Amino acid sequence: NIRRVGRDGDPYYLDATSPETSPLPFHGYIWVENNRIVGNVTLIYMKKNGQNLYFVANVSVDPEYRGRGIARMLTRCAMRHAQEHNGHSVTLQVREDNQIAISLYESLGFVEYTRRTNWGIQKRPPNLTHLTTPAIKIAPRQAENWSQQREWLNQLYPEKVSWFLPYQLSKQEPGFFNDFSRWLNGDSLHFWQATQAEKLIGLATLENINLLQDYLWIATSPAYEEIAIPALVSKIARRSLHPLRIQVNYPAHRAVAAFQALGMKEINTLIWMEYTIPPVLPQ
């Protein structure tokens, strides 16, 4: 009942490629009963640091067919595919409030390694830079602050997180070569910093991802985030032509009051889980 499938928009079509060879960004398997697709698992392949990594982007079963173990079999099919292709690990994301799916993945050997919340702006926020004493100053980023920004970014967007986000640290590095490269590639990035009493407390990069999304990559520390985030986001959003497109991906359950003070809405909180593939999958 499981068949390999490639996807190019809608509808689905079967092909002879695999996630490793397909030119399409999405691939995977479907569950078919009575010539009807009732379930699917979407698999994305990437190679990082010489390792074959797999990301399960979606496991879905028609409501009429749930409770029969189809999701488990589809997930195991994706795991076995990764194992048969010398995969190092399989990663997936699941909503924090989806306990049924969490229990399923845990029973298959997936282990949580982080939780991330996506925040979205609902309306243009007020100016919050003056609510602290002394007031916070927001200004364009100074190149000499790059080393601190890079350190904070690496803490907030470590490699195992940034792989699965539209994020590239090297794009944010200052310098003539990067400025020219961004101009040549049509990349739109704007850089800001926040200081209080001449002390650097945070930085942010606003990056246009597509026509519907702008990501704000925040760099700060737990010591400053509750005051740096409201000041940075309010200033940047008020200067943006499209503030409602701005999203922030941030470690879950951190700086919640800061985001709420901005009137931002929690889009979702996702648990990131990983299965490290042994030489032989358990039966």
Short mmCIF file of C-alpha atoms in Angstrom, two decimals:
data_model
loop_
_atom_site.label_atom_id
_atom_site.label_comp_id
_atom_site.label_asym_id
_atom_site.label_seq_id
_atom_site.Cartn_x
_atom_site.Cartn_y
_atom_site.Cartn_z
CA ASN A 1 0.00 0.00 0.00
CA ILE A 2 3.02 2.32 0.23
CA ARG A 3 4.23 3.87 -3.00
CA ARG A 4 6.97 6.38 -3.73
CA VAL A 5 5.77 9.76 -4.88
CA GLY A 6 7.18 13.03 -6.15
CA ARG A 7 5.33 16.31 -5.92
CA ASP A 8 5.18 19.19 -8.32
CA GLY A 9 2.35 21.33 -7.07
CA ASP A 10 -1.00 19.54 -7.16
CA PRO A 11 -1.98 16.81 -7.93
CA TYR A 12 0.59 14.23 -6.89
CA TYR A 13 2.32 12.16 -9.50
CA LEU A 14 4.39 9.00 -9.24
CA ASP A 15 7.90 9.01 -10.63
CA ALA A 16 11.05 6.93 -10.65
CA THR A 17 13.33 9.34 -8.80
CA SER A 18 14.19 9.48 -5.11
CA PRO A 19 14.81 12.29 -2.59
CA GLU A 20 18.52 11.96 -3.38
CA THR A 21 18.13 12.34 -7.17
CA SER A 22 14.91 14.27 -7.68
CA PRO A 23 15.15 17.88 -8.89
CA LEU A 24 12.06 18.59 -6.79
CA PRO A 25 12.44 19.93 -3.23
CA PHE A 26 9.79 17.52 -1.92
CA HIS A 27 9.55 13.78 -2.26
CA GLY A 28 8.29 10.89 -0.21
CA TYR A 29 5.74 8.09 0.03
CA ILE A 30 1.96 7.73 -0.08
CA TRP A 31 -0.48 5.22 1.40
CA VAL A 32 -3.08 4.03 -1.11
CA GLU A 33 -6.28 2.09 -0.45
CA ASN A 34 -8.86 1.34 -3.14
CA ASN A 35 -6.96 3.58 -5.56
CA ARG A 36 -7.31 6.49 -3.13
CA ILE A 37 -4.44 8.34 -1.48
CA VAL A 38 -5.25 8.38 2.23
CA GLY A 39 -1.84 9.17 3.72
CA ASN A 40 1.55 10.57 2.86
CA VAL A 41 4.96 11.32 4.28
CA THR A 42 7.13 14.03 2.76
CA LEU A 43 10.89 13.56 2.86
CA ILE A 44 13.60 16.14 2.17
CA TYR A 45 17.23 15.15 1.63
CA MET A 46 20.26 17.31 2.31
CA LYS A 47 23.97 16.74 2.70
CA LYS A 48 25.74 18.60 5.50
CA ASN A 49 29.32 18.16 6.69
CA GLY A 50 29.61 15.00 4.61
CA GLN A 51 26.54 13.40 6.24
CA ASN A 52 23.27 12.38 4.57
CA LEU A 53 20.47 14.06 6.52
CA TYR A 54 16.74 13.61 6.09
CA PHE A 55 13.93 15.89 7.16
CA VAL A 56 10.35 14.63 7.47
CA ALA A 57 8.36 17.69 6.46
CA ASN A 58 4.91 16.17 6.79
CA VAL A 59 3.10 13.04 7.96
CA SER A 60 -0.59 13.19 7.11
CA VAL A 61 -3.44 10.67 7.20
CA ASP A 62 -7.05 11.15 6.11
CA PRO A 63 -9.20 11.49 9.28
CA GLU A 64 -11.34 8.53 8.21
CA TYR A 65 -8.28 6.26 8.26
CA ARG A 66 -6.61 7.40 11.48
CA GLY A 67 -6.09 5.05 14.38
CA ARG A 68 -4.97 2.18 12.14
CA GLY A 69 -1.21 2.70 12.42
CA ILE A 70 -0.80 4.26 8.97
CA ALA A 71 1.15 7.25 10.30
CA ARG A 72 3.51 4.88 12.12
CA MET A 73 4.10 2.79 8.99
CA LEU A 74 4.66 5.86 6.82
CA THR A 75 7.15 7.30 9.32
CA ARG A 76 8.97 3.97 9.55
CA CYS A 77 9.08 3.87 5.76
CA ALA A 78 10.83 7.25 5.75
CA MET A 79 13.23 6.05 8.46
CA ARG A 80 14.03 2.89 6.54
CA HIS A 81 14.60 4.87 3.34
CA ALA A 82 17.14 7.03 5.18
CA GLN A 83 18.85 3.96 6.66
CA GLU A 84 19.05 2.24 3.27
CA HIS A 85 20.68 5.34 1.78
CA ASN A 86 23.39 5.65 4.44
CA GLY A 87 21.55 8.38 6.29
CA HIS A 88 22.98 9.76 9.50
CA SER A 89 19.74 11.03 11.00
CA VAL A 90 16.08 11.85 10.43
CA THR A 91 14.70 15.11 11.80
CA LEU A 92 11.11 16.28 12.12
CA GLN A 93 9.06 18.97 13.79
CA VAL A 94 5.80 18.51 15.67
CA ARG A 95 3.50 21.02 17.30
CA GLU A 96 3.96 21.26 21.04
CA ASP A 97 0.24 20.62 21.62
CA ASN A 98 0.05 17.49 19.41
CA GLN A 99 0.60 14.88 22.12
CA ILE A 100 -0.58 11.97 19.96
CA ALA A 101 2.08 12.66 17.33
CA ILE A 102 4.74 13.33 19.98
CA SER A 103 4.04 9.95 21.60
CA LEU A 104 4.20 8.24 18.20
CA TYR A 105 7.58 9.73 17.35
CA GLU A 106 8.99 9.01 20.80
CA SER A 107 7.91 5.37 20.48
CA LEU A 108 9.87 5.19 17.21
CA GLY A 109 13.03 6.48 18.88
CA PHE A 110 12.91 10.19 18.07
CA VAL A 111 14.39 12.42 20.77
CA GLU A 112 13.62 16.09 21.34
CA TYR A 113 16.60 18.40 20.97
CA THR A 114 15.01 21.86 20.95
CA ARG A 115 11.75 23.80 20.90
CA ARG A 116 11.24 26.89 18.77
CA THR A 117 8.44 29.44 18.61
CA ASN A 118 7.50 31.40 15.50
CA TRP A 119 6.17 34.86 16.34
CA GLY A 120 4.27 37.09 13.93
CA ILE A 121 3.40 40.78 14.02
CA GLN A 122 -0.34 41.48 14.05
CA LYS A 123 -0.21 45.28 13.83
CA ARG A 124 2.40 48.01 13.73
CA PRO A 125 3.75 48.08 17.32
CA PRO A 126 4.23 51.23 19.40
CA ASN A 127 7.64 52.74 20.11
CA LEU A 128 9.00 50.89 23.15
CA THR A 129 12.55 52.26 23.21
CA HIS A 130 11.72 54.82 25.91
CA LEU A 131 10.21 52.41 28.45
CA THR A 132 13.55 51.62 30.09
CA THR A 133 15.89 53.85 32.06
CA PRO A 134 18.19 54.85 30.56
CA ALA A 135 16.46 54.77 27.19
CA ILE A 136 17.60 52.33 24.52
CA LYS A 137 19.14 53.72 21.35
CA ILE A 138 18.49 51.94 18.04
CA ALA A 139 20.92 52.67 15.21
CA PRO A 140 22.38 51.00 12.11
CA ARG A 141 24.79 48.21 13.01
CA GLN A 142 28.43 49.12 13.44
CA ALA A 143 30.87 46.72 11.76
CA GLU A 144 32.99 46.40 14.91
CA ASN A 145 30.03 44.71 16.64
CA TRP A 146 29.98 41.80 14.19
CA SER A 147 31.97 39.44 16.44
CA GLN A 148 29.43 39.86 19.26
CA GLN A 149 26.52 39.52 16.85
CA ARG A 150 28.00 36.33 15.41
CA GLU A 151 28.50 34.86 18.90
CA TRP A 152 24.90 35.59 19.91
CA LEU A 153 23.53 34.32 16.58
CA ASN A 154 25.42 31.04 16.94
CA GLN A 155 23.86 30.60 20.37
CA LEU A 156 20.32 31.38 19.18
CA TYR A 157 20.50 29.70 15.76
CA PRO A 158 22.90 26.76 16.18
CA GLU A 159 23.75 24.60 13.20
CA LYS A 160 21.10 21.93 13.86
CA VAL A 161 18.46 24.67 13.92
CA SER A 162 19.70 26.91 11.12
CA TRP A 163 19.85 24.01 8.64
CA PHE A 164 16.05 23.98 8.56
CA LEU A 165 15.47 27.74 8.46
CA PRO A 166 15.90 30.27 5.61
CA TYR A 167 19.03 31.43 7.41
CA GLN A 168 22.61 31.92 6.32
CA LEU A 169 25.03 33.41 8.82
CA SER A 170 27.61 34.43 6.24
CA LYS A 171 25.12 36.79 4.58
CA GLN A 172 25.12 38.95 7.70
CA GLU A 173 28.86 39.53 7.89
CA PRO A 174 29.84 43.15 7.16
CA GLY A 175 32.42 44.09 4.57
CA PHE A 176 32.72 45.24 0.99
CA PHE A 177 32.70 41.74 -0.51
CA ASN A 178 29.49 40.77 1.28
CA ASP A 179 27.85 44.10 0.47
CA PHE A 180 28.65 43.56 -3.21
CA SER A 181 27.53 39.91 -3.08
CA ARG A 182 24.18 40.87 -1.52
CA TRP A 183 23.68 43.56 -4.16
CA LEU A 184 24.63 41.15 -6.95
CA ASN A 185 22.24 38.45 -5.71
CA GLY A 186 19.40 40.85 -5.00
CA ASP A 187 19.41 40.01 -1.29
CA SER A 188 17.62 42.52 0.92
CA LEU A 189 19.09 42.68 4.44
CA HIS A 190 19.04 45.58 6.89
CA PHE A 191 21.09 45.63 10.09
CA TRP A 192 20.38 47.31 13.42
CA GLN A 193 21.85 47.46 16.89
CA ALA A 194 20.52 48.39 20.32
CA THR A 195 22.62 50.09 22.98
CA GLN A 196 21.80 51.24 26.49
CA ALA A 197 24.17 53.64 28.24
CA GLU A 198 26.68 52.94 25.43
CA LYS A 199 26.53 49.18 26.11
CA LEU A 200 25.58 46.84 23.26
CA ILE A 201 22.53 44.79 24.30
CA GLY A 202 21.27 43.38 21.02
CA LEU A 203 21.33 43.38 17.23
CA ALA A 204 18.86 42.39 14.54
CA THR A 205 18.89 41.65 10.83
CA LEU A 206 15.74 42.10 8.77
CA GLU A 207 15.89 39.81 5.73
CA ASN A 208 13.34 39.63 2.95
CA ILE A 209 12.70 35.94 2.24
CA ASN A 210 9.87 36.18 -0.30
CA LEU A 211 6.85 38.32 -1.16
CA LEU A 212 5.03 37.16 1.97
CA GLN A 213 7.77 36.83 4.59
CA ASP A 214 10.48 38.94 6.16
CA TYR A 215 12.52 37.20 8.85
CA LEU A 216 14.01 39.13 11.74
CA TRP A 217 17.14 37.41 13.04
CA ILE A 218 17.65 38.62 16.59
CA ALA A 219 21.02 38.47 18.32
CA THR A 220 21.06 39.06 22.07
CA SER A 221 21.60 37.22 25.33
CA PRO A 222 19.22 36.05 28.09
CA ALA A 223 20.52 38.93 30.20
CA TYR A 224 19.25 41.55 27.74
CA GLU A 225 16.52 39.93 25.63
CA GLU A 226 13.55 41.21 27.65
CA ILE A 227 14.53 44.83 26.96
CA ALA A 228 16.45 44.47 23.68
CA ILE A 229 13.74 42.61 21.76
CA PRO A 230 10.88 45.11 22.32
CA ALA A 231 13.15 48.03 21.47
CA LEU A 232 14.59 46.47 18.32
CA VAL A 233 11.38 44.97 16.95
CA SER A 234 9.25 48.05 17.60
CA LYS A 235 11.75 50.34 15.88
CA ILE A 236 12.30 48.05 12.89
CA ALA A 237 8.61 47.25 12.42
CA ARG A 238 7.65 50.91 12.57
CA ARG A 239 10.17 51.69 9.83
CA SER A 240 9.17 48.73 7.65
CA LEU A 241 6.84 49.17 4.69
CA HIS A 242 5.40 45.71 5.38
CA PRO A 243 5.51 45.11 9.15
CA LEU A 244 2.87 42.36 9.03
CA ARG A 245 5.26 40.20 6.99
CA ILE A 246 7.83 40.12 9.79
CA GLN A 247 8.36 36.82 11.62
CA VAL A 248 10.76 35.90 14.40
CA ASN A 249 11.94 32.35 15.11
CA TYR A 250 13.16 32.16 18.71
CA PRO A 251 13.81 29.53 21.39
CA ALA A 252 10.47 28.51 22.90
CA HIS A 253 9.36 29.94 26.25
CA ARG A 254 12.03 32.64 26.20
CA ALA A 255 11.29 36.37 26.10
CA VAL A 256 7.56 35.62 25.91
CA ALA A 257 6.65 38.82 27.77
CA ALA A 258 8.83 40.83 25.39
CA PHE A 259 7.07 39.50 22.30
CA GLN A 260 3.64 39.89 23.88
CA ALA A 261 4.43 43.51 24.80
CA LEU A 262 4.84 44.11 21.07
CA GLY A 263 1.41 42.63 20.38
CA MET A 264 3.02 39.73 18.52
CA LYS A 265 1.15 36.45 18.15
CA GLU A 266 2.55 32.98 18.64
CA ILE A 267 2.11 31.33 15.25
CA ASN A 268 3.25 27.96 16.56
CA THR A 269 5.68 26.30 18.92
CA LEU A 270 7.40 23.29 17.40
CA ILE A 271 9.32 20.50 19.06
CA TRP A 272 12.32 19.53 16.96
CA MET A 273 13.05 15.81 17.20
CA GLU A 274 15.85 13.68 15.79
CA TYR A 275 16.36 9.99 15.18
CA THR A 276 19.99 8.93 14.85
CA ILE A 277 20.11 5.98 12.49
CA PRO A 278 21.80 2.82 13.81
CA PRO A 279 23.48 0.36 11.42
CA VAL A 280 20.32 -1.78 11.49
CA LEU A 281 16.83 -0.46 12.21
CA PRO A 282 14.96 -2.25 15.02
CA GLN A 283 12.07 -4.42 13.89
#
